[in-house]
Coordinates of C-alpha atoms in Angstrom, one line a residue:
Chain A
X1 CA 0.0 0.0 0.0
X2 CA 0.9 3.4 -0.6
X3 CA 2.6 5.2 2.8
X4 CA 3.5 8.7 3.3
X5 CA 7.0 8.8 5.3
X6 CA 8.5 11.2 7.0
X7 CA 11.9 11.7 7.5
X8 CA 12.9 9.5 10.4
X9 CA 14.2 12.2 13.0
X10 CA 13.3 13.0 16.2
X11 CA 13.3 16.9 16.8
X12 CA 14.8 18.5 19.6
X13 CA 13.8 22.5 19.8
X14 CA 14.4 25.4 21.8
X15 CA 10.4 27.2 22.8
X16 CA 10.2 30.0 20.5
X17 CA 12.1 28.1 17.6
X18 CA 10.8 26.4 14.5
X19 CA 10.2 23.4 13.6
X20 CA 10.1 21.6 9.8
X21 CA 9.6 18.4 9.4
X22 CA 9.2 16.6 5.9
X23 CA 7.5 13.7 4.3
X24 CA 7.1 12.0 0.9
X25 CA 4.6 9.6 -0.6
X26 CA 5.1 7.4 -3.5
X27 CA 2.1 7.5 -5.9
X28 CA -0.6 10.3 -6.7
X29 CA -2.7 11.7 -3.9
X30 CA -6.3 13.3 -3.6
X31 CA -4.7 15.2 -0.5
X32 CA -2.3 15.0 2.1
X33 CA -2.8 15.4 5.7
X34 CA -0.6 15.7 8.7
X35 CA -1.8 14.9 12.4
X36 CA -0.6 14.9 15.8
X37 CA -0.1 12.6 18.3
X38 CA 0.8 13.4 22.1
X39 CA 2.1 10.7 24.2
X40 CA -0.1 7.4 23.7
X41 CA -3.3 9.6 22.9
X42 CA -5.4 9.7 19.6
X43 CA -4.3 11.1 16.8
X44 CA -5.7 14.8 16.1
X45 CA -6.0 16.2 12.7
X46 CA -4.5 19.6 12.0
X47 CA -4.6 20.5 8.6
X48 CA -5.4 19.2 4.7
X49 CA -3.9 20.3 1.7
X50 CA -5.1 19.2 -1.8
X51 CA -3.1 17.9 -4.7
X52 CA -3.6 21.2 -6.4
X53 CA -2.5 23.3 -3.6
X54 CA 1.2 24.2 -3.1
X55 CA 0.9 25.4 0.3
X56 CA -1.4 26.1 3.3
X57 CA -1.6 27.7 6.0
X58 CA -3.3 27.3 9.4
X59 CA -2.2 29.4 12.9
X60 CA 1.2 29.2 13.5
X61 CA 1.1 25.8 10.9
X62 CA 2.2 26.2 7.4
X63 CA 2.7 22.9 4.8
X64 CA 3.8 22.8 1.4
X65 CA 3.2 19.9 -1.5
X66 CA 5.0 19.6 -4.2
X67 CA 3.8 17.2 -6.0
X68 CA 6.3 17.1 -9.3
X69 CA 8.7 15.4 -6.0
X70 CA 6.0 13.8 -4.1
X71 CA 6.8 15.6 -1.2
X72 CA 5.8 17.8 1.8
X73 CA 6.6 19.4 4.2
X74 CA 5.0 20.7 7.9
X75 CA 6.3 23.9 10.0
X76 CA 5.3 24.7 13.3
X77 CA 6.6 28.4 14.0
X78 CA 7.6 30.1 17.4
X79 CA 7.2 26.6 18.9
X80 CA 5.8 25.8 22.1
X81 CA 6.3 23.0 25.1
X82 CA 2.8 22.1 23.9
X83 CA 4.0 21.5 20.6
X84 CA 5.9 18.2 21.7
X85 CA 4.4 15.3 20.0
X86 CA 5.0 13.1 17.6
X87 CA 3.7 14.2 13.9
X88 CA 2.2 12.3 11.3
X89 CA 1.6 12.4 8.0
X90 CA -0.9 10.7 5.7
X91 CA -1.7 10.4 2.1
X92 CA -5.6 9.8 0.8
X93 CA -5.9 7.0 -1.6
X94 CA -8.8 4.6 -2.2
X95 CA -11.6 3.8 -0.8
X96 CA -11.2 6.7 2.0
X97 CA -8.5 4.7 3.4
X98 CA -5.4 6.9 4.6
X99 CA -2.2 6.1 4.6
X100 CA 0.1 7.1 7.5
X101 CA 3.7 7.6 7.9
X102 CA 5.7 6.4 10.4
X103 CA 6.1 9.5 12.4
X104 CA 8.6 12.4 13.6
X105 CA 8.9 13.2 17.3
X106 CA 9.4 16.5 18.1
X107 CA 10.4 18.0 21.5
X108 CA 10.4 21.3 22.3
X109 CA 11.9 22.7 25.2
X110 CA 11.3 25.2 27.5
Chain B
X1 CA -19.5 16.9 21.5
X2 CA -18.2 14.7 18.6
X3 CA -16.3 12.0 19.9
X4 CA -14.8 8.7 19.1
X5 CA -15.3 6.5 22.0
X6 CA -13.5 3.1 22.3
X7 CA -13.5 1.0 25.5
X8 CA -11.7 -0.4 27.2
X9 CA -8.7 2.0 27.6
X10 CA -6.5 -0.3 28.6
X11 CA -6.7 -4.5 28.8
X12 CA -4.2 -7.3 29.7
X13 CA -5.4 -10.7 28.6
X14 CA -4.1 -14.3 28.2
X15 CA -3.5 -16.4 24.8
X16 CA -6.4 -17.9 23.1
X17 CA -9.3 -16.0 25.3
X18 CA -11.5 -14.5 22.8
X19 CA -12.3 -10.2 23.5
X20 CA -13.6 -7.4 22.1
X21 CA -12.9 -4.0 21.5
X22 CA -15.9 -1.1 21.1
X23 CA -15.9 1.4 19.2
X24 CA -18.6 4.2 18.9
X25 CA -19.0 7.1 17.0
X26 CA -21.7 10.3 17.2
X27 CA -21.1 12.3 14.2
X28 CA -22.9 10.4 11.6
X29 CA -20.2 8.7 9.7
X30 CA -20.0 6.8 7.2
X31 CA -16.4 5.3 7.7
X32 CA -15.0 3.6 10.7
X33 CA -11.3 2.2 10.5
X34 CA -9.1 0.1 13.2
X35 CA -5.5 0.8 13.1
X36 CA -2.8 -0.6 15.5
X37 CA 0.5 1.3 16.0
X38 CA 3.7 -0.6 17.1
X39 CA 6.9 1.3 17.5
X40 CA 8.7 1.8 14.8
X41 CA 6.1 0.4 12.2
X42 CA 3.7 3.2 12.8
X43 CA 0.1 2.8 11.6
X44 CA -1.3 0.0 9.8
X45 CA -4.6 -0.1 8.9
X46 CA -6.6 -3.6 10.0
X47 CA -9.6 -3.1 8.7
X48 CA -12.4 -0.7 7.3
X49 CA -15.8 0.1 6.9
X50 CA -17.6 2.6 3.7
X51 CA -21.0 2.2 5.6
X52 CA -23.4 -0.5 7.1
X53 CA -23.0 -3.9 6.7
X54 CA -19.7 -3.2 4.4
X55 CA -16.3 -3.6 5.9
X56 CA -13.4 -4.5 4.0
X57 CA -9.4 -5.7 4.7
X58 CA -7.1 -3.3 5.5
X59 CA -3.2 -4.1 5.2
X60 CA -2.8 -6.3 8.7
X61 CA -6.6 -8.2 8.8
X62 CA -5.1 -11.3 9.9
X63 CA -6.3 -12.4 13.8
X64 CA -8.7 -9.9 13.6
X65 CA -12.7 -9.8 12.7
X66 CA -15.3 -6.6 12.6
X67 CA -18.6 -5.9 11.7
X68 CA -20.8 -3.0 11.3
X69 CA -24.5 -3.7 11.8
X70 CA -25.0 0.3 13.5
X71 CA -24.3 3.2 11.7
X72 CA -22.4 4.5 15.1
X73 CA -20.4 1.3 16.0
X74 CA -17.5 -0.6 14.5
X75 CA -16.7 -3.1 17.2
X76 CA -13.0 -5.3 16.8
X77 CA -12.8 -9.0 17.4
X78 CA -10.1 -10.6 18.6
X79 CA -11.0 -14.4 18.1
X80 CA -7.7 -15.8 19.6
X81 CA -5.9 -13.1 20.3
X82 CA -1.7 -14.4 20.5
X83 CA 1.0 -12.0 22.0
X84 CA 2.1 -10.5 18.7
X85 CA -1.2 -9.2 18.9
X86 CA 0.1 -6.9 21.6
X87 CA -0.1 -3.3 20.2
X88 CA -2.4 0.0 20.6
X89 CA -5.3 0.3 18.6
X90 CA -7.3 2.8 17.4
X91 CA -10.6 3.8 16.3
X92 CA -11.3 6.2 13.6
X93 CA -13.8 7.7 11.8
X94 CA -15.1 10.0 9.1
X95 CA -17.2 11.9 6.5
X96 CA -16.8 9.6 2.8
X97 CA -15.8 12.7 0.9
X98 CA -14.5 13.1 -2.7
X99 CA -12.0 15.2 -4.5
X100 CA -14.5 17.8 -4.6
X101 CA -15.0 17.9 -0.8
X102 CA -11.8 16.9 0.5
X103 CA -12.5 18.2 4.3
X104 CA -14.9 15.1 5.0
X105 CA -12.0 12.9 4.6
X106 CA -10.3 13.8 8.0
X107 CA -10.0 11.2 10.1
X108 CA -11.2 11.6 13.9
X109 CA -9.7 9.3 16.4
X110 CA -10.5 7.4 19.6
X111 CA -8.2 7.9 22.9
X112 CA -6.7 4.3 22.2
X113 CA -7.1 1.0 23.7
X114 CA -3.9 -0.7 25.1
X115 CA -3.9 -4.5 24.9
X116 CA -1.6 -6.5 26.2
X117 CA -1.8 -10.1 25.2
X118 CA 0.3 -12.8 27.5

């Protein structure tokens, strides 16, 4: 099946710094989608982008596709200690079905 | 409030001793989904559900049964469960949206159920 993947690092931030983390998919997409997941707890949506967007933006959230590379990428500005989670994201393909990376943990410090 | 609900949070069972995990959902949708996430494998999809009384194989199926008689509930059977069943799982569901209305695609999730198998 198709995956998104992020790059396999584990971020370690300064508060007030920003945070990018990336992700590429191998086959087309209807839209890509990045979550977040704190410690153990459900996974929580925060934002979409379509396949014919190049980049969104959402609060102190901003993700670009490029889809000529298959490839995306979240940042999370003037990061917070709440910020520290672990980020997914996931490519739509199929019957509604999502397809979810493996993760990047981020950690920001205060 | 719109919630995913799965219970239990948290369950330590023994080889071979057949369980089940609810899941229940109050905002209508269409599609329900059980994932499991393992370290280092992230999450794998076990199996779905377009609408009533239509579930289908995700990529990990095996062990594992469903069924969807309720619009609002998606429960997951563990037949025999075995220890590599070990894992947290996860209840999702959503809106069945299309390239024109890609915001009923987003996925909500349930807190989690921990299951430990010995």
């Amino acid at each position: 099946s198709q995956q998104g993947e992020e790059d396999p690092q584990a971020l370690s931030i300064q508060e007030g710094e920003n945070a990018t983390m990336n992700c590429s998919y191998k086959t087309s997409i209807n839209n890509l989608q990045w979550y977040r997941q704190n410690s153990g707890r459900g996974l929580v949506h925060l934002i979409l982008i379509r396949s014919n967007e190049r980049e969104k933006h959402s609060g102190r959230l901003r993700v670009t596709l490029d889809t000529s590379k298959k490839s995306s990428s979240l940042l999370i500005t003037a990061s917070r200690a709440a910020d520290t989670a672990s980020y997914f994201c996931a490519t739509l393909y199929g019957n509604n079905r999502l397809a979810f990376g493996k993760g990047n943990q981020v950690v920001v410090i205060p | 409030e719109a919630q995913v609900t799965q219970n239990p949070r948290y369950l330590i069972t023994v080889t071979g001793k057949k369980l089940t995990v609810t899941c229940s959902q109050n905002m209508n949708h269409e599609y329900m989904s059980w994932y499991r996430q393992d370290p280092g494998l992230g999450l794998r999809q076990i199996y779905y559900s377009m609408n009533v009384e239509v579930t289908d194989k995700g990529d990990v199926p095996e062990g594992y049964k469903v069924s969807r008689k309720e619009k609002r509930n998606f429960p997951l059977i563990l037949e025999s469960p075995s220890p590599n069943q070990t894992s947290l799982y996860f209840c999702a569901s959503s809106s069945v949206g299309d390239t024109t209305r890609p915001a009923k695609n987003i996925q909500y999730f349930g807190a989690g159920t921990r299951l430990s198998v010995l």
